[in-house]
Each structure stands twice: as structure tokens, then as C-alpha cells.
Coordinates of C-alpha atoms and ligand atoms in Angstrom, one line a residue:
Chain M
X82 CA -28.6 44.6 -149.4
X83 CA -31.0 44.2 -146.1
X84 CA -29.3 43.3 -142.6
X85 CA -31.6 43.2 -139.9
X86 CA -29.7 42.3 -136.3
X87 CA -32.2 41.6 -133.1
X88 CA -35.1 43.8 -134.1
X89 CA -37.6 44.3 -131.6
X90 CA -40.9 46.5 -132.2
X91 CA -42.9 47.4 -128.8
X92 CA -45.7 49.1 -129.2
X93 CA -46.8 51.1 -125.6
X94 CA -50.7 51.3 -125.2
X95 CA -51.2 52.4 -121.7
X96 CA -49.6 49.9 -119.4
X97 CA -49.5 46.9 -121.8
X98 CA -46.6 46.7 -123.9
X99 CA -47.5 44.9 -127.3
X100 CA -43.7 42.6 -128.9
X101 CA -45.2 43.0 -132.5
X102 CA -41.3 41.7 -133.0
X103 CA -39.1 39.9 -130.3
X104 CA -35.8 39.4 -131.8
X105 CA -35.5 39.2 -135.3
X106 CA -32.3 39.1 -137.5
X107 CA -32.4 38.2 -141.1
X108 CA -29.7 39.2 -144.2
X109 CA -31.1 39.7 -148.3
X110 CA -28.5 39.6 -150.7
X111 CA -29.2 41.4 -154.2
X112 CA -31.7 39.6 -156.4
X113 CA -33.0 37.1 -154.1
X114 CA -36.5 35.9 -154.2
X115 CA -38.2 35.8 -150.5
X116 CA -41.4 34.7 -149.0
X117 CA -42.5 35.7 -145.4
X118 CA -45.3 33.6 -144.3
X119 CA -46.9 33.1 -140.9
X120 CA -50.1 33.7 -138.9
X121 CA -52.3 36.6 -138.7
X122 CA -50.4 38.8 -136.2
X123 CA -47.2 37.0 -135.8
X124 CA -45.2 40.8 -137.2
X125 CA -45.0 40.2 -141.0
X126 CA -46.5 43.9 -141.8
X127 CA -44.2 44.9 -139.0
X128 CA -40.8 43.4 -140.2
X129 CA -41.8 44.7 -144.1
X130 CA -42.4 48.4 -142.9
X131 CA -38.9 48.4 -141.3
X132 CA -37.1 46.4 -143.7
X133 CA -38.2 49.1 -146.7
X134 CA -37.3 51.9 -144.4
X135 CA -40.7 52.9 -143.7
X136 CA -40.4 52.3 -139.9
X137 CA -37.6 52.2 -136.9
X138 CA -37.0 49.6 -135.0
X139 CA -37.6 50.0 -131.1
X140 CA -34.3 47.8 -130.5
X141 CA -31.7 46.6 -132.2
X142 CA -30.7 47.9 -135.6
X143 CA -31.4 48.1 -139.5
X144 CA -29.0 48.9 -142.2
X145 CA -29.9 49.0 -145.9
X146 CA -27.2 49.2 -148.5
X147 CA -24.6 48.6 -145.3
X148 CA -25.5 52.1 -144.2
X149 CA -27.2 52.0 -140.4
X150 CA -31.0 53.3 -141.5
X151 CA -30.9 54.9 -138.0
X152 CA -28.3 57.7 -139.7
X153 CA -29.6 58.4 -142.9
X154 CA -31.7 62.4 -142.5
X155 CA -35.2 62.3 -143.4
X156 CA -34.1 63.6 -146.6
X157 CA -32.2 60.8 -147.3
X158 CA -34.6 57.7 -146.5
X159 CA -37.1 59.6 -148.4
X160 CA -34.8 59.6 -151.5
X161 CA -33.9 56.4 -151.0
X162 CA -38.0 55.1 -150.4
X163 CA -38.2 57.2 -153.9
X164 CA -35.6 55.5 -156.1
X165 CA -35.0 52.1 -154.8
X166 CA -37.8 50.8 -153.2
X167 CA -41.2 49.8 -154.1
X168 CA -43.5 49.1 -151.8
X169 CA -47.3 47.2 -152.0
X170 CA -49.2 47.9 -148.8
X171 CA -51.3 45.4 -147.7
X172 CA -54.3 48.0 -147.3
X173 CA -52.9 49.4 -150.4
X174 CA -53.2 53.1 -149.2
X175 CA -54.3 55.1 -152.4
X176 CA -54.8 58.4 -152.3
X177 CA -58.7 58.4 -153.0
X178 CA -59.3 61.9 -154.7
X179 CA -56.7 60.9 -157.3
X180 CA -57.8 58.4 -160.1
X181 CA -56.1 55.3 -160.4
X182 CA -53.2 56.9 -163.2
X183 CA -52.5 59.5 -160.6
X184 CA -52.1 57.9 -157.9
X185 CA -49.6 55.0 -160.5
X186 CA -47.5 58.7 -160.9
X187 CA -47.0 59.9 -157.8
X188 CA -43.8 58.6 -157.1
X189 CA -42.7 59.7 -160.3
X190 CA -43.3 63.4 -159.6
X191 CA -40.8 63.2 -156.2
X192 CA -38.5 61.7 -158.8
X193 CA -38.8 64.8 -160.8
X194 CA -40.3 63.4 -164.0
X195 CA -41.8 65.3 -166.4
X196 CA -45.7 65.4 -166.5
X197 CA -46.1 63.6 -170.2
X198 CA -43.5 61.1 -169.2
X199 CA -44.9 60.6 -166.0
X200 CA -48.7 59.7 -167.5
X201 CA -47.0 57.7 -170.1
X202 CA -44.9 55.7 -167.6
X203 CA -48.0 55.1 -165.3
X204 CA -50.6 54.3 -168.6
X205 CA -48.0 51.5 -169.6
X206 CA -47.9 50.3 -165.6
X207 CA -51.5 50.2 -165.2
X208 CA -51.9 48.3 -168.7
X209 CA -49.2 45.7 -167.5
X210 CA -51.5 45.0 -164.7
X211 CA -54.9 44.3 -166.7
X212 CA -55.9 48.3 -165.7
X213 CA -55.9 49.8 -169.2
X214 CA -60.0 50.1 -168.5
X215 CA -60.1 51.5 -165.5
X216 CA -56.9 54.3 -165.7
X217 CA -59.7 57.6 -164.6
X218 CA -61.6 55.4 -161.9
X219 CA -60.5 56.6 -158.3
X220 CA -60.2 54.2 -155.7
X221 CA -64.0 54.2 -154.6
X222 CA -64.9 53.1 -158.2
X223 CA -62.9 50.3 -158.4
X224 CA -63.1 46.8 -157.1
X225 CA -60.8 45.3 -154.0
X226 CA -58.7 43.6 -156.6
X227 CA -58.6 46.6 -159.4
X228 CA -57.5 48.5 -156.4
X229 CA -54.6 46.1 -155.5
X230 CA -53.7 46.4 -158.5
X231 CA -53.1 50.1 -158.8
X232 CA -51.0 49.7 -155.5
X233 CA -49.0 47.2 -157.3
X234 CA -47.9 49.2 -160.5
X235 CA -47.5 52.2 -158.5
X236 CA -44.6 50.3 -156.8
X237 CA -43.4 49.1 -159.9
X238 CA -43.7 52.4 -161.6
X239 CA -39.8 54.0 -160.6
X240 CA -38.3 50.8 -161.5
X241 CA -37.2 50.3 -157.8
X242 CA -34.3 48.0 -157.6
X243 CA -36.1 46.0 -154.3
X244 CA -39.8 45.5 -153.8
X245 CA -41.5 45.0 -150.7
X246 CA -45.1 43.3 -151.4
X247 CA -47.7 42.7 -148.3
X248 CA -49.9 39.9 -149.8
X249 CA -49.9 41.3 -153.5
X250 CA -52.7 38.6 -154.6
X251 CA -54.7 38.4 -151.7
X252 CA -57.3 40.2 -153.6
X253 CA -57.1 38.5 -156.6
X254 CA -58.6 35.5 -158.6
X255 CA -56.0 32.7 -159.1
X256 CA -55.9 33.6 -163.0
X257 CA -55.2 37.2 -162.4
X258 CA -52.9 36.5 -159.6
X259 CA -50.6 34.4 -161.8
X260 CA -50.5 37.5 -164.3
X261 CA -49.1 39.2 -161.4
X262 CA -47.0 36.7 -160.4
X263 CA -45.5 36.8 -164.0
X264 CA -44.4 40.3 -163.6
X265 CA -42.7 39.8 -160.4
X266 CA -40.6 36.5 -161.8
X267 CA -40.0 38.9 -164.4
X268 CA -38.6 41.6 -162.4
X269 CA -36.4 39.1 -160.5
X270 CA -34.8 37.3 -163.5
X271 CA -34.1 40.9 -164.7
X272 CA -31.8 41.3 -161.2
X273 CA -34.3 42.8 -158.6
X274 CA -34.9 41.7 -155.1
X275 CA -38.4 40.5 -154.4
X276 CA -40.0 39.8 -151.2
X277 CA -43.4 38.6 -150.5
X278 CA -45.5 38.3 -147.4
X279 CA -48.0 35.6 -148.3
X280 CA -50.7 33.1 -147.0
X281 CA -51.0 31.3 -150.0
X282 CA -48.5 28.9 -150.5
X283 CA -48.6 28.6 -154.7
X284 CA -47.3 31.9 -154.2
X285 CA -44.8 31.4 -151.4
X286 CA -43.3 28.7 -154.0
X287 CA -41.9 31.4 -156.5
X288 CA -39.7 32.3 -154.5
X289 CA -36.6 30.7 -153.8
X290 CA -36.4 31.2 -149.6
X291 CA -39.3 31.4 -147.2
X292 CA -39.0 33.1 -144.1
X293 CA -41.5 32.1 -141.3
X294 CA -42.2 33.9 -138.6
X295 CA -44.4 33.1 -135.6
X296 CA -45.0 35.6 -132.6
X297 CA -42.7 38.1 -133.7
X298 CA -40.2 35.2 -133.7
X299 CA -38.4 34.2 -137.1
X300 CA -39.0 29.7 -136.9
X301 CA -36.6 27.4 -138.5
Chain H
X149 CA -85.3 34.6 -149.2
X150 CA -83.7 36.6 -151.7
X151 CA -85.0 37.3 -155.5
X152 CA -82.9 38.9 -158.0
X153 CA -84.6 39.3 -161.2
X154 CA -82.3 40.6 -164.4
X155 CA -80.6 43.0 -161.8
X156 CA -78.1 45.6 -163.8
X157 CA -75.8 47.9 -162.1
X158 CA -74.7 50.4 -164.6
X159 CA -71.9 53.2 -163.4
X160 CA -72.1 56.6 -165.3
X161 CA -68.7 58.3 -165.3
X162 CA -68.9 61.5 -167.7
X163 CA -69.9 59.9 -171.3
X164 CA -68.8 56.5 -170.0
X165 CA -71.3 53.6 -168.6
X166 CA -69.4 50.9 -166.7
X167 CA -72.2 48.1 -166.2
X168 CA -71.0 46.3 -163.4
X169 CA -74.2 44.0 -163.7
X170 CA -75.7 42.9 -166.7
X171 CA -78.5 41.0 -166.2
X172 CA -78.1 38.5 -163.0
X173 CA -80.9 37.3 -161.9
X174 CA -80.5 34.3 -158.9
X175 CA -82.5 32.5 -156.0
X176 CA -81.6 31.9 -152.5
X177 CA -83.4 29.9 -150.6
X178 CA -83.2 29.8 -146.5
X179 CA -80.3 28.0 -144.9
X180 CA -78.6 27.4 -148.3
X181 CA -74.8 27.9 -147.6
X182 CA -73.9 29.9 -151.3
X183 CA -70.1 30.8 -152.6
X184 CA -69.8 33.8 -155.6
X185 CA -66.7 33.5 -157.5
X186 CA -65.4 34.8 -160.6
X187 CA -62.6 37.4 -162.0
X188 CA -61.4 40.7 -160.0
X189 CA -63.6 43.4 -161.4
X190 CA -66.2 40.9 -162.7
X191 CA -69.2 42.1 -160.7
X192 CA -69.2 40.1 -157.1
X193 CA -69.1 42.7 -154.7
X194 CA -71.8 45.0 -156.8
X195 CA -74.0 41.4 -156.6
X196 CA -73.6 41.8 -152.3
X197 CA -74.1 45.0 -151.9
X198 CA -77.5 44.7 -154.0
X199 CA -78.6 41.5 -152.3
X200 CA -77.9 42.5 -148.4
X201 CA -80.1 45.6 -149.1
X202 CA -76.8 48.1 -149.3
X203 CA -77.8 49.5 -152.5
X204 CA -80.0 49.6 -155.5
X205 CA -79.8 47.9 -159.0
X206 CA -80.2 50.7 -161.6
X207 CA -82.6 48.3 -163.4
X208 CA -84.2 45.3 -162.5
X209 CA -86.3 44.1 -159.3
X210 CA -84.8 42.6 -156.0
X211 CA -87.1 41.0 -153.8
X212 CA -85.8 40.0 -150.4
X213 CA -88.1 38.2 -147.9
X214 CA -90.8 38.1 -150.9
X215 CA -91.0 42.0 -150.6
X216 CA -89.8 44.5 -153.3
X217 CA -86.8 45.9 -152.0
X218 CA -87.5 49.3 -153.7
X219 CA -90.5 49.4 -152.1
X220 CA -89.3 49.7 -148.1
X221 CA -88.9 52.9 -146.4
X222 CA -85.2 53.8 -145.6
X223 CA -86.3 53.3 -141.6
X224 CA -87.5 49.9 -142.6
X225 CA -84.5 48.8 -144.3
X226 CA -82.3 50.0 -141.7
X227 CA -83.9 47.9 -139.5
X228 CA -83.6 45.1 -142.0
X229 CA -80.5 45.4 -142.5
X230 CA -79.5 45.4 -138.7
X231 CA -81.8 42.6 -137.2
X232 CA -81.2 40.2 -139.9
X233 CA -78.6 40.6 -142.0
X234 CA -74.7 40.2 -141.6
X235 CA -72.3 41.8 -144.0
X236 CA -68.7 41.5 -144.2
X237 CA -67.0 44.0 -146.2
X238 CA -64.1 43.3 -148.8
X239 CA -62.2 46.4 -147.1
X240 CA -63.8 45.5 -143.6
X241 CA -64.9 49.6 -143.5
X242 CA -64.1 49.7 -140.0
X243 CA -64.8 53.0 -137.7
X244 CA -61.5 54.2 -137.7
X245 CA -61.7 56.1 -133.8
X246 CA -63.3 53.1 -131.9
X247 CA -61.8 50.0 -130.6
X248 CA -62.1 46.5 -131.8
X249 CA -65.0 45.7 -129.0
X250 CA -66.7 49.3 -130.0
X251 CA -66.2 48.7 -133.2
X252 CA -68.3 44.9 -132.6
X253 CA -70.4 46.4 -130.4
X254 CA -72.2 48.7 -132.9
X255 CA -74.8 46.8 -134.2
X256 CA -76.0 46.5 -131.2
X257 CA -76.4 49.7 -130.0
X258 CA -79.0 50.3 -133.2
X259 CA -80.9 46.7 -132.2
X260 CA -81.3 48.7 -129.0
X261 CA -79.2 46.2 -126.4
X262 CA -78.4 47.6 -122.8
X263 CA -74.6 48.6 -122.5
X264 CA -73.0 45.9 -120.2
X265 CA -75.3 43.4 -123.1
X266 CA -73.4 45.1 -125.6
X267 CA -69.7 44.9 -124.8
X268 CA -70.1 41.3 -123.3
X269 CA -71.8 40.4 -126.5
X270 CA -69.0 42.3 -128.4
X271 CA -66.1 40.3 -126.3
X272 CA -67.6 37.0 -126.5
X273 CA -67.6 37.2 -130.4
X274 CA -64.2 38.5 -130.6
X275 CA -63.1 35.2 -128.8
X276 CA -64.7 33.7 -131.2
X277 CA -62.3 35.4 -133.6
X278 CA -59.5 34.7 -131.7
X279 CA -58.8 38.5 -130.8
X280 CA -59.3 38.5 -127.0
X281 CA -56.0 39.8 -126.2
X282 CA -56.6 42.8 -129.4
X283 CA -60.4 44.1 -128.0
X284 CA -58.7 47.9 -127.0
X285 CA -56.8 48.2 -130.2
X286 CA -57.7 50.5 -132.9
X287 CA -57.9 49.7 -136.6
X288 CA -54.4 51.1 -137.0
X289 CA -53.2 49.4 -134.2
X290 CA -54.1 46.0 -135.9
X291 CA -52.9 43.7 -138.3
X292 CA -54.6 42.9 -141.6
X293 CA -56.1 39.9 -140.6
X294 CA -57.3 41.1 -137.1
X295 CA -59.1 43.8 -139.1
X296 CA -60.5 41.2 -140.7
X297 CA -62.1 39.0 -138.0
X298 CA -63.0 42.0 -136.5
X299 CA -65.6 43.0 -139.5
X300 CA -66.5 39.1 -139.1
X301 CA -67.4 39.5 -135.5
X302 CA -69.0 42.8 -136.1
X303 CA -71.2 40.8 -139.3
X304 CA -72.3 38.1 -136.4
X305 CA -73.1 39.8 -132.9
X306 CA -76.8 40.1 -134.3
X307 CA -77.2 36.7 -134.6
X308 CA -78.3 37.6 -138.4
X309 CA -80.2 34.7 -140.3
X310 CA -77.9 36.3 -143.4
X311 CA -74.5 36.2 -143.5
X312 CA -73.0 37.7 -146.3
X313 CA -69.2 37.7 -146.2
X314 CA -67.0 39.5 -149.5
X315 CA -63.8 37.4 -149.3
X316 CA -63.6 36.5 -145.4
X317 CA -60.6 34.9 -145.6
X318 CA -58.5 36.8 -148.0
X319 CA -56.0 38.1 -145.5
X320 CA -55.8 35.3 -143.2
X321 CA -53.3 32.1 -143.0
X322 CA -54.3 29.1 -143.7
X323 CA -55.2 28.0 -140.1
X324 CA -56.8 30.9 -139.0
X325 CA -58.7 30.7 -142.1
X326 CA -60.7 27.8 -141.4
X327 CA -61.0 28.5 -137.4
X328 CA -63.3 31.4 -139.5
X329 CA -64.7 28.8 -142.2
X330 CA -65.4 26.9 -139.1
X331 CA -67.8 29.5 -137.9
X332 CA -69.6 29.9 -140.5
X333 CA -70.2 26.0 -140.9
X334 CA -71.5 25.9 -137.5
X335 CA -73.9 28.9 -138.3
X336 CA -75.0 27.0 -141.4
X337 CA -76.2 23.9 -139.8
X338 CA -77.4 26.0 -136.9
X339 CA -80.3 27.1 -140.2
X340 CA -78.5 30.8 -141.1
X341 CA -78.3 31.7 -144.5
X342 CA -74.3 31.7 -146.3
X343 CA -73.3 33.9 -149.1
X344 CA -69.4 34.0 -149.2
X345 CA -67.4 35.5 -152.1
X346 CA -64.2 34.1 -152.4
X347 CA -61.2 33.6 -154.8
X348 CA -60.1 30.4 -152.8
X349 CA -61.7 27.1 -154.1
X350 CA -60.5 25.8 -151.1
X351 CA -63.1 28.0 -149.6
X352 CA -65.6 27.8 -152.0
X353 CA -66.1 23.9 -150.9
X354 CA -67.7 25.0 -147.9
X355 CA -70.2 25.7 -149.5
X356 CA -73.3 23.6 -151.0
X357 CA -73.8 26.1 -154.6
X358 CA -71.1 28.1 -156.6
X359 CA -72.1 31.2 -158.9
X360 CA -70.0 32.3 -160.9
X361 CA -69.6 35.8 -162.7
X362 CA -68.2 36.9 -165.4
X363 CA -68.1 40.3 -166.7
X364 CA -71.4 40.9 -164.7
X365 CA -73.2 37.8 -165.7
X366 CA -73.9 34.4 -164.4
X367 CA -72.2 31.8 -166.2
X368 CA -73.4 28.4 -165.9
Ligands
ATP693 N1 -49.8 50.5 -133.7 C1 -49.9 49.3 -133.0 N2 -50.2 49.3 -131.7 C2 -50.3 48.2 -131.0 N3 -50.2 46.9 -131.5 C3 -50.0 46.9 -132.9 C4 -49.8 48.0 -133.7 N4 -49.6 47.7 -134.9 C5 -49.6 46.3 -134.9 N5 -49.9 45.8 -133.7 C6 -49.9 44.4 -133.3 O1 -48.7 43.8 -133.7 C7 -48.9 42.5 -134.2 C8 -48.3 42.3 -135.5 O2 -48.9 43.1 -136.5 P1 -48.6 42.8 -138.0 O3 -49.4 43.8 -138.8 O4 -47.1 42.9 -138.3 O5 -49.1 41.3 -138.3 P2 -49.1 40.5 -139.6 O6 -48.2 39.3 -139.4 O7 -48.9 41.4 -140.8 O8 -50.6 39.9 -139.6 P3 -51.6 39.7 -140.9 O9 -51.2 38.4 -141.5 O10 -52.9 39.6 -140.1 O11 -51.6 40.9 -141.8 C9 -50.4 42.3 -134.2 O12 -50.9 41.4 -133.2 C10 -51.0 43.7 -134.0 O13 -52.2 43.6 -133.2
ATP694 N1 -68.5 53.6 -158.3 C1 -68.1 53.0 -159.4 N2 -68.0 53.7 -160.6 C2 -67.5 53.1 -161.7 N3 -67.2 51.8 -161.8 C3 -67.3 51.1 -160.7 C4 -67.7 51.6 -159.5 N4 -67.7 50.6 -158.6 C5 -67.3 49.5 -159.2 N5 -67.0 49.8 -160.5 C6 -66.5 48.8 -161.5 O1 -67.5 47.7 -161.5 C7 -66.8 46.5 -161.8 C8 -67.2 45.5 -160.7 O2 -66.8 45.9 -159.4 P1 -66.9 44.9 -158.2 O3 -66.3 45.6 -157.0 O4 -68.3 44.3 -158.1 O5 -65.9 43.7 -158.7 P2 -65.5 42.3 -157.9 O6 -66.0 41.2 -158.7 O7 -65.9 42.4 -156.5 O8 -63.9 42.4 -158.0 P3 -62.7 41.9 -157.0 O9 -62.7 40.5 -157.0 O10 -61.5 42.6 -157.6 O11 -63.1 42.5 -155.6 C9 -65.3 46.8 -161.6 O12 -64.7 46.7 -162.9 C10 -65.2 48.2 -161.1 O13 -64.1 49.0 -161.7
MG695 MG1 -50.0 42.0 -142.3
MG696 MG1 -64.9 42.6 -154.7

């Protein structure tokens, strides 16, 4: 599903060059259940972004669905982002003038679903995630874990087939992160691919591989 | 130190109230070293923001230093707020346009510090952190977790007697965690004042007192 040979990310600033990732090469087969762990900085937001499409490698190369990323039109990985992917940011990025229930539909409107379908598919989300309460607050009147939450059924809302998750509890009290966890056990025994970059290792332990990476370096 | 007596927070949205407080009233002594826990949504960052003088209970009396927080001028808080208290922010609310060391540096500016005070101040607490190789980035050129030690540094170059800190460590590994936890210990038995929100027991053990909140009251 994912092949990732010899990635690097450079970032330029000025004359420093920054390796956010120096080398990396990893495969994910169809319904497996992935942790990435490591320090703070070692490239784990890095590696996510490009694994789910949302960023190009500097070097080496990327193909999802054994298509080279690098060829697909803008068009095309936008589609793709759309349909198959779902993606929790770690700074959840929420749209703040929309309330939580819009911003759970948005991907459903590039998807081209109907506007009653659309609120009725992103009501049922937010209630799976403990949100039923809080469906008209915007981001500014929520908490740090209400809005993690929103970012989290907003990836879940197209029924992506692979979801990308950038420390989906770290938020969260261990009670409501377990009801989170739930969902994404769920959503694996039902055939999707998970993958999880986590500091916590109760969570790492759902899944069935963990990927560790140090300085931009996957560790055996 | 601080005084909050039957404190309520109550949100007004349209024909809806959303009392995020109802009814907390607590002590803090000076050097106590204090962890709030308790559900997402359950009221812990709305108890911060009221007790490091960031806002205003809609009912109820805080009392900070033995003086009526209602009753200072917004000069006098400001200055309050800047010479003796330390807050780190659940979303870190960094200045997106100024680097890591400006970003550190800004409290300082407001306590009236020269400029070549200022920056070595600001770069001496971000090795603290561990981010002396990150001091030129930007927020967006940062990880998670190096946005997060960055708000710590920024909470701690005023030497505050204060420190409140909303979930410090909620994006950090495990060892990077307590290098941070470390810190704040040292702070403690140096005679500041602790108040940490956290989700992590591991973390709450730091500390000497747990509160816990549920649904915007203590719970004993
Ligand atoms: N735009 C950028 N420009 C320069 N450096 C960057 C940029 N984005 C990220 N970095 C650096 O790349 C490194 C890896 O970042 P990344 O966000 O992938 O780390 P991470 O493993 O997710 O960390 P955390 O656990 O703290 O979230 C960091 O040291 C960061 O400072
Ligand atoms: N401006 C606002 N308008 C309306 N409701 C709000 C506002 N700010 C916060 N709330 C609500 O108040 C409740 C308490 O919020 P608070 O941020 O204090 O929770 P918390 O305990 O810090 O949660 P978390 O652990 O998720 O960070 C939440 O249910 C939230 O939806
Ligand atoms: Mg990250
Ligand atoms: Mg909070």
C-alpha cells in the first residue's frame, strides 16, 4: 500500500541545511496496524506528511498504491487525500470560523456529498467521539482535547481506507483516550490500515508493529 | 498565594450556557508543587486561565497574593502577570513570525531587560530545553514538541515564583518528558510555586497535591 525507498527531507534555512529525514525506507501492507515512536524531533511529523501524500520527499522516492506519488497531477493526489486517506494532524489544523460539525464535513463536500447527508454523516462522527455536546462550538470554544477530537472524526468522516494519526491521544485523559482507541481497533479489524505516531507506549501496544525512528534514522 | 472562592465560568452561546466552572473553590499556598487532573472538557484549563490572572470568573471571587483580583487595574495586572507569573499554554500560542529565541525573549522585553540581556537570557533557557541547535526556527519550522519546550522556556525566562504549565508534557517522549519534569522539580525546591495540568499520572507524581475536576467541580 505504502513503499517508501531512501527518503530524505532537507529543509534549506540560509546556509544550514536541516536532515529532518536521512534515509528512510519502510513498506505497509493493507490492514496493518503501525506505531511510529521516537523523540521529539527525530522526523515522525515529517515521515507522516509524506507517507499520506501531503508532502514530497527531497530525495529518494514515495509510491502509494504502487504508483510513484511524484507522478500523480495535483488533481490526482488531491482525490486521492479525499477518498482514501484520513489524516489527524498533530496541531489538529481546524478551520476556526467553522464550528466543530463543519469543519467534521469538509471533506465530505470535495467528495461531492449532499448537504443533509453531509451534516448527518459528520453529527454521527462527532457523537462517536464523545462530541454530541459540543457539535456548534468552533475551535476557540472548545477544549485542547474536544478539539483533537473533532480532528479525529473529521479524518474518519470519508471512511478513508488508511489513516494517518500524529499523536491522536496526546490531548486526552486515559479514559477518553481508550474510547478512541476503541474506534481505531475497530476500524482496523474492519480491514483499514492504521498508523500511529505516539509517545505513549499503552498506545504504541495496539498496534501490531512499531517503527522507531531516531534522528531522521528508522532504529532496529 | 492564590484564593479561589466558589469560582463559576459560565459560556453563553445564543440560548445556551456552557458552565465550564461550577463552583471551585481551592487554596494554594507558596512553594506547594500542585497537579490538576480530570476528563477532556471537564474544566482544567478554564481553572488556569482564572488562577494566573488570564481571565475572570463570571461569578465568584479570586484572590491572588491576598488581593481581589477584580480589583487591579489592567496595567497592574499586566505587570503581574509578567514579573511573577509563568504560564504554559495547552496550544503553546506561540507568535507565529518570530523565532524560537524572539519568541523566549518576549517577556523580557515588557520586564524592561536591555537587548544583549534579553537574547542571552532567551538562549540560555532554550538549552535548558534542549533546543540550542532550533533558536532561528519559526513555529512552522518546528516540531510539536519543540513548540512545546519553547512555550516552557518562554513560561520561565522571568524567573516567575508561579509556574503554571497546561499539560507540559503532552507532546513529548518519554525522555524528553522528564528532562522537562526535571526542571520544574529543581524550580520547586528552589521555593517557586507548581501548578501542572496533566493527563499523565506518571506526571502527576511530581507533584505533592492532585485536584481533580469533573464536569467543573472539585471532586474529592
Ligand atoms: N520547515 C522546517 N524548516 C526547518 N526545520 C524543520 C521544518 N520542519 C521541521 N523541521 C525540523 O525537522 C525535525 C523533525 O521534525 P518533525 O516535526 O518531523 O519531528 P517529530 O518527530 O514529529 O517531533 P515531535 O515528537 O516533537 O512532534 C525537527 O527537529 C524540526 O525542527
Ligand atoms: N469560549 C467558550 N465557549 C463555550 N464553551 C467553551 C468555551 N471555552 C471552553 N468551553 C467549554 O468549557 C469546557 C471546559 O473547557 P476546558 O478547556 O477548561 O477543558 P479542559 O479540562 O482543559 O479539557 P482538555 O483536557 O480537553 O484540555 C469544555 O467542554 C469546552 O467545550
Ligand atoms: Mg511531531
Ligand atoms: Mg485543557
Amino acid at each position: 500500500l505504502c513503499l517508501a525507498k531512501d527518503i530524505y527531507k532537507i529543509y534549506t534555512m540560509g546556509k544550514v541545511e536541516v536532515e529532518a529525514l536521512r534515509g528512510v525506507s519502510l513498506e505497509i501492507e493493507a490492514n496493518e496496524y503501525i506505531s511510529i515512536m521516537g523523540p521529539s524531533g527525530s522526523g515522525k511529523s515529517t515521515l507522516m506528511h509524506i507517507l499520506g501524500c501531503l508532502d514530497t520527499p527531497t530525495r529518494g522516492e514515495y509510491y502509494f498504491e504502487g504508483k510513484k506519488v511524484s507522478d500523480y497531477t495535483d488533481a490526482e493526489l488531491a482525490r486521492i487525500r479525499n477518498r482514501y486517506i484520513g489524516f489527524v494532524f498533530q496541531n489538529f489544523n481546524l478551520l476556526p470560523r467553522l464550528s466543530a460539525l463543519e469543519n467534521v464535513a469538509l471533506p465530505l463536500i470535495y467528495a461531492g456529498v449532499k448537504k443533509k447527508e453531509r451534516l448527518e454523516l459528520a453529527e454521527m462522527m462527532l457523537k462517536k467521539v464523545g462530541l454530541a455536546e459540543r457539535m456548534r462550538h468552533r475551535p476557540n470554544e472548545l477544549s485542547g482535547g474536544e478539539c483533537q477530537r473533532v480532528a479525529i472524526a473529521r479524518a474518519l468522516v470519508n471512511n478513508p481506507k488508511i489513516i494517518f494519526a500524529d499523536e491522536p491521544t496526546g490531548n486526552l485523559d486515559t479514559k477518553t483516550g481508550s474510547e478512541i482507541m476503541e474506534i481505531f481497533d475497530r476500524l482496523h479489524s474492519e480491514g483499514r490500515t492504521i498508523v500511529l505516531v505516539t509517545h505513549d507506549s499503552n498506545i504504541a501496544q495496539h498496534a501490531k508493529r512499531v517503527i522507531r525512528l531516531i534522528d531522521g534514522k528508522i532504529v532496529e
